[in-house]
Amino acid sequence: MLSFNPKKQLSQFLAEDIGKGDITSALLTKKKISVKIISREKAILAGSKYAKEIFKLKGCKAKIMINDGSKIKPNQTIMKITGDANKILTCERTALNIITRMSGIATQTNELVKKIPNKTKLYATRKTAPGLRYFDKEAVEIGGGKKHRLRLDVLSLIKKTKKKYKKFEVEVENTEDAVLAAKEGATIIMLDNFSPTQIIKTIAVLKNKKLRKNVLLEASGGINSKNISKYGKTGVDIISIGSITNSVKGIDVSLEI
């Protein structure tokens, strides 16, 4: 089983950006400086602990001023860093990228979570960038969502073409298949591209057949910030949205002396 090693992953990110090195940063030699990372807009902060680790990899000292999960406003100091100027500038872009992306995901997730009932859970999907899944999923949790499956071996998803289900999530495209999946013992039924009206109908049918309490219902497909409230009112247990990790609007942060 593959395990998540944050330090190793961050080292790879840093190496990817450094390449053979930046001659302009090298010209700064070992001059000691103090800098800070500043927020430029309102957001839910995420990724600061990983940004700190990136600076530590190059021997810099970083102090987190605002913890992940906190609401931030423009011009707040997120982190203070001291160290050699060339080392800090070597780490700058990678550290900022982590905060930018993770805070963007956490912020978007939080905005969506506030639009649905507490009993309905917002789940991320596996629609993440390669190498960033664990960071993306953690950002979703910081924003108030849930990870769903991290890997294919965590939970099997059975498509409509297969008819034997046992402790699986089953994807269906109509009410009839949802009933069949429930009868066959599916743990979770994904209602793929159902409209809110179709979901309400499906739930009513499952209740009538005494099957609703046996399964968790997940709404997925075509759900966004404009219509998520309608889906939240249907009574589904889970709403999954791929866009919170595959269409990220990064949060603006900067490093200043």
Short mmCIF file of C-alpha atoms in Angstrom, two decimals:
data_model
loop_
_atom_site.label_atom_id
_atom_site.label_comp_id
_atom_site.label_asym_id
_atom_site.label_seq_id
_atom_site.Cartn_x
_atom_site.Cartn_y
_atom_site.Cartn_z
CA MET A 1 0.00 0.00 0.00
CA LEU A 2 1.30 3.43 -0.90
CA SER A 3 1.65 5.80 2.04
CA PHE A 4 1.70 9.57 2.04
CA ASN A 5 5.10 11.04 2.89
CA PRO A 6 4.62 14.84 2.98
CA LYS A 7 8.32 15.66 3.37
CA LYS A 8 9.30 13.51 0.40
CA GLN A 9 6.50 14.95 -1.72
CA LEU A 10 7.41 18.53 -0.83
CA SER A 11 11.06 17.84 -1.60
CA GLN A 12 10.02 16.67 -5.05
CA PHE A 13 7.93 19.80 -5.59
CA LEU A 14 10.88 21.96 -4.60
CA ALA A 15 13.30 20.07 -6.84
CA GLU A 16 10.88 20.42 -9.75
CA ASP A 17 10.90 24.20 -9.38
CA ILE A 18 14.62 24.62 -8.67
CA GLY A 19 15.99 22.53 -11.52
CA LYS A 20 19.70 23.37 -11.73
CA GLY A 21 19.21 26.50 -9.64
CA ASP A 22 18.44 30.19 -10.12
CA ILE A 23 21.53 32.30 -10.80
CA THR A 24 19.82 35.48 -9.56
CA SER A 25 19.08 33.89 -6.17
CA ALA A 26 22.63 32.55 -5.98
CA LEU A 27 24.00 36.09 -6.36
CA LEU A 28 22.45 36.97 -3.00
CA THR A 29 24.93 34.61 -1.28
CA LYS A 30 24.15 34.08 2.41
CA LYS A 31 22.72 37.41 3.39
CA LYS A 32 20.24 36.94 6.27
CA ILE A 33 16.79 38.42 5.78
CA SER A 34 13.37 38.32 7.41
CA VAL A 35 10.24 38.11 5.27
CA LYS A 36 6.56 37.39 5.70
CA ILE A 37 3.76 35.82 3.69
CA ILE A 38 0.80 38.17 3.33
CA SER A 39 -2.81 37.40 2.38
CA ARG A 40 -4.36 39.48 -0.40
CA GLU A 41 -8.00 38.48 -0.11
CA LYS A 42 -10.58 36.88 2.15
CA ALA A 43 -10.22 33.12 2.38
CA ILE A 44 -10.06 30.00 4.51
CA LEU A 45 -6.37 29.39 5.10
CA ALA A 46 -4.89 26.00 4.23
CA GLY A 47 -1.41 24.70 3.48
CA SER A 48 0.59 26.86 5.89
CA LYS A 49 2.10 23.85 7.67
CA TYR A 50 3.39 22.51 4.35
CA ALA A 51 4.75 25.91 3.34
CA LYS A 52 6.62 25.97 6.65
CA GLU A 53 8.07 22.53 5.92
CA ILE A 54 9.28 23.71 2.49
CA PHE A 55 11.28 26.53 4.06
CA LYS A 56 12.66 24.14 6.69
CA LEU A 57 13.96 21.87 3.92
CA LYS A 58 16.40 24.65 3.01
CA GLY A 59 17.37 25.50 6.57
CA CYS A 60 15.08 28.53 7.00
CA LYS A 61 13.09 29.23 10.15
CA ALA A 62 9.36 29.74 9.64
CA LYS A 63 6.74 30.72 12.21
CA ILE A 64 3.05 30.26 11.42
CA MET A 65 1.06 33.29 12.54
CA ILE A 66 -2.40 32.05 11.50
CA ASN A 67 -3.44 28.40 11.70
CA ASP A 68 -4.98 26.41 8.87
CA GLY A 69 -8.78 26.54 8.92
CA SER A 70 -8.83 30.18 10.05
CA LYS A 71 -10.63 32.90 8.15
CA ILE A 72 -8.15 35.41 6.77
CA LYS A 73 -8.57 38.94 5.49
CA PRO A 74 -6.48 41.01 3.07
CA ASN A 75 -3.07 42.13 4.37
CA GLN A 76 -2.83 39.67 7.24
CA THR A 77 0.51 38.07 8.04
CA ILE A 78 0.22 34.31 7.58
CA MET A 79 3.83 33.38 8.26
CA LYS A 80 7.19 34.92 9.16
CA ILE A 81 10.40 33.47 7.75
CA THR A 82 14.07 34.14 8.49
CA GLY A 83 17.11 32.71 6.75
CA ASP A 84 19.58 33.16 3.92
CA ALA A 85 18.10 35.33 1.19
CA ASN A 86 18.98 32.87 -1.55
CA LYS A 87 17.39 29.98 0.34
CA ILE A 88 14.18 31.88 1.03
CA LEU A 89 13.81 32.94 -2.59
CA THR A 90 14.51 29.39 -3.71
CA CYS A 91 11.54 28.20 -1.64
CA GLU A 92 9.24 31.15 -2.29
CA ARG A 93 7.24 30.00 -5.29
CA THR A 94 6.73 26.41 -4.15
CA ALA A 95 5.58 27.53 -0.70
CA LEU A 96 3.22 30.15 -2.09
CA ASN A 97 1.80 27.68 -4.61
CA ILE A 98 0.87 25.25 -1.84
CA ILE A 99 -0.94 27.93 0.18
CA THR A 100 -2.58 29.39 -2.92
CA ARG A 101 -4.01 26.07 -4.11
CA MET A 102 -4.98 24.57 -0.77
CA SER A 103 -6.58 27.79 0.46
CA GLY A 104 -8.50 28.05 -2.79
CA ILE A 105 -9.89 24.55 -2.34
CA ALA A 106 -10.69 25.11 1.35
CA THR A 107 -12.42 28.41 0.60
CA GLN A 108 -14.54 27.03 -2.22
CA THR A 109 -15.46 23.98 -0.15
CA ASN A 110 -16.48 26.14 2.79
CA GLU A 111 -18.70 28.30 0.60
CA LEU A 112 -20.50 25.20 -0.70
CA VAL A 113 -20.83 23.55 2.72
CA LYS A 114 -22.65 26.61 4.04
CA LYS A 115 -25.34 26.12 1.37
CA ILE A 116 -26.40 22.61 2.42
CA PRO A 117 -27.89 21.14 5.62
CA ASN A 118 -25.50 19.92 8.32
CA LYS A 119 -26.68 16.33 7.88
CA THR A 120 -25.69 16.38 4.20
CA LYS A 121 -21.96 15.90 3.66
CA LEU A 122 -19.96 17.45 0.83
CA TYR A 123 -17.41 15.04 -0.63
CA ALA A 124 -14.48 15.63 -2.91
CA THR A 125 -13.79 13.15 -5.72
CA ARG A 126 -10.65 11.62 -7.22
CA LYS A 127 -10.60 14.40 -9.82
CA THR A 128 -7.35 15.84 -8.55
CA ALA A 129 -4.02 16.73 -10.12
CA PRO A 130 -1.46 13.88 -10.04
CA GLY A 131 0.80 14.21 -7.02
CA LEU A 132 -1.54 16.62 -5.24
CA ARG A 133 -4.36 14.33 -4.12
CA TYR A 134 -3.51 14.18 -0.41
CA PHE A 135 -2.96 17.94 -0.27
CA ASP A 136 -6.19 18.60 -2.17
CA LYS A 137 -8.23 16.23 -0.01
CA GLU A 138 -6.81 17.71 3.19
CA ALA A 139 -7.78 21.17 1.95
CA VAL A 140 -11.32 19.92 1.39
CA GLU A 141 -11.47 18.71 4.99
CA ILE A 142 -10.13 22.03 6.26
CA GLY A 143 -12.96 23.72 4.37
CA GLY A 144 -15.56 21.49 6.01
CA GLY A 145 -15.92 18.75 3.40
CA LYS A 146 -15.04 15.06 3.35
CA LYS A 147 -12.32 13.18 1.48
CA HIS A 148 -14.40 10.38 -0.11
CA ARG A 149 -12.01 7.74 -1.48
CA LEU A 150 -8.36 8.59 -1.74
CA ARG A 151 -7.52 5.59 -3.91
CA LEU A 152 -9.29 2.90 -5.93
CA ASP A 153 -8.66 0.31 -3.21
CA VAL A 154 -10.46 2.29 -0.50
CA LEU A 155 -13.97 1.75 -1.87
CA SER A 156 -15.06 -0.06 -5.02
CA LEU A 157 -17.41 1.80 -7.33
CA ILE A 158 -19.60 -0.50 -9.41
CA LYS A 159 -21.02 0.93 -12.62
CA LYS A 160 -24.49 0.16 -13.93
CA THR A 161 -23.18 -2.63 -16.19
CA LYS A 162 -22.58 -4.97 -13.23
CA LYS A 163 -25.38 -6.45 -11.21
CA LYS A 164 -23.71 -8.02 -8.14
CA TYR A 165 -23.14 -5.70 -5.22
CA LYS A 166 -21.66 -6.30 -1.75
CA LYS A 167 -20.36 -3.45 0.38
CA PHE A 168 -19.83 -1.34 -2.69
CA GLU A 169 -20.84 2.03 -3.95
CA VAL A 170 -23.04 1.63 -7.01
CA GLU A 171 -23.50 4.27 -9.69
CA VAL A 172 -27.00 4.35 -11.17
CA GLU A 173 -28.76 6.50 -13.75
CA ASN A 174 -32.42 5.89 -12.93
CA THR A 175 -34.77 5.07 -10.07
CA GLU A 176 -35.23 1.44 -11.11
CA ASP A 177 -31.49 0.73 -10.87
CA ALA A 178 -31.34 2.52 -7.51
CA VAL A 179 -34.00 0.16 -6.17
CA LEU A 180 -32.14 -2.86 -7.58
CA ALA A 181 -28.87 -1.72 -6.02
CA ALA A 182 -30.54 -1.22 -2.64
CA LYS A 183 -32.11 -4.69 -2.80
CA GLU A 184 -28.72 -6.22 -3.62
CA GLY A 185 -27.13 -4.66 -0.55
CA ALA A 186 -25.24 -1.65 -1.90
CA THR A 187 -23.70 0.45 0.85
CA ILE A 188 -23.83 3.72 -1.08
CA ILE A 189 -25.84 4.50 -4.20
CA MET A 190 -24.53 7.28 -6.43
CA LEU A 191 -27.36 9.03 -8.24
CA ASP A 192 -25.47 10.11 -11.34
CA ASN A 193 -26.74 13.27 -13.05
CA PHE A 194 -30.13 13.11 -11.33
CA SER A 195 -32.09 16.34 -11.11
CA PRO A 196 -33.38 17.35 -7.66
CA THR A 197 -36.86 16.25 -8.74
CA GLN A 198 -35.58 12.82 -9.79
CA ILE A 199 -33.78 12.43 -6.47
CA ILE A 200 -36.90 13.27 -4.48
CA LYS A 201 -38.84 10.71 -6.52
CA THR A 202 -36.17 8.05 -6.00
CA ILE A 203 -36.07 8.64 -2.24
CA ALA A 204 -39.86 8.35 -2.09
CA VAL A 205 -39.76 5.02 -3.95
CA LEU A 206 -37.00 3.67 -1.69
CA LYS A 207 -38.95 4.71 1.41
CA ASN A 208 -42.11 3.06 0.06
CA LYS A 209 -40.19 -0.19 -0.43
CA LYS A 210 -38.59 0.06 3.05
CA LEU A 211 -35.12 0.38 1.49
CA ARG A 212 -34.12 3.97 2.26
CA LYS A 213 -32.63 3.30 5.69
CA ASN A 214 -30.39 0.59 4.28
CA VAL A 215 -28.28 2.84 2.04
CA LEU A 216 -26.53 6.16 1.81
CA LEU A 217 -27.52 8.22 -1.22
CA GLU A 218 -24.96 10.32 -3.05
CA ALA A 219 -25.85 13.00 -5.61
CA SER A 220 -23.19 13.63 -8.24
CA GLY A 221 -22.92 15.29 -11.62
CA GLY A 222 -23.91 18.78 -12.72
CA ILE A 223 -23.89 20.20 -9.19
CA ASN A 224 -22.40 23.64 -8.61
CA SER A 225 -22.64 26.69 -6.36
CA LYS A 226 -25.81 27.85 -8.11
CA ASN A 227 -27.86 24.71 -7.60
CA ILE A 228 -26.28 22.92 -4.64
CA SER A 229 -28.90 24.31 -2.23
CA LYS A 230 -31.64 22.56 -4.22
CA TYR A 231 -29.75 19.27 -4.03
CA GLY A 232 -29.21 19.74 -0.31
CA LYS A 233 -32.96 19.99 0.21
CA THR A 234 -33.69 16.65 -1.49
CA GLY A 235 -32.61 14.55 1.48
CA VAL A 236 -29.49 12.94 0.04
CA ASP A 237 -26.76 11.99 2.47
CA ILE A 238 -23.80 12.98 0.29
CA ILE A 239 -23.12 15.50 -2.45
CA SER A 240 -19.91 15.00 -4.42
CA ILE A 241 -18.41 17.69 -6.62
CA GLY A 242 -15.27 17.28 -8.71
CA SER A 243 -14.83 20.97 -9.42
CA ILE A 244 -13.63 21.80 -5.89
CA THR A 245 -10.36 20.04 -6.72
CA ASN A 246 -10.14 20.01 -10.51
CA SER A 247 -11.16 23.62 -11.19
CA VAL A 248 -9.40 25.48 -8.41
CA LYS A 249 -9.38 29.27 -8.13
CA GLY A 250 -6.23 29.97 -6.16
CA ILE A 251 -6.10 32.49 -3.33
CA ASP A 252 -3.75 35.44 -3.77
CA VAL A 253 -0.86 35.51 -1.30
CA SER A 254 2.58 37.10 -1.57
CA LEU A 255 5.98 37.13 0.10
CA GLU A 256 7.27 40.51 1.27
CA ILE A 257 10.38 41.78 3.05
#
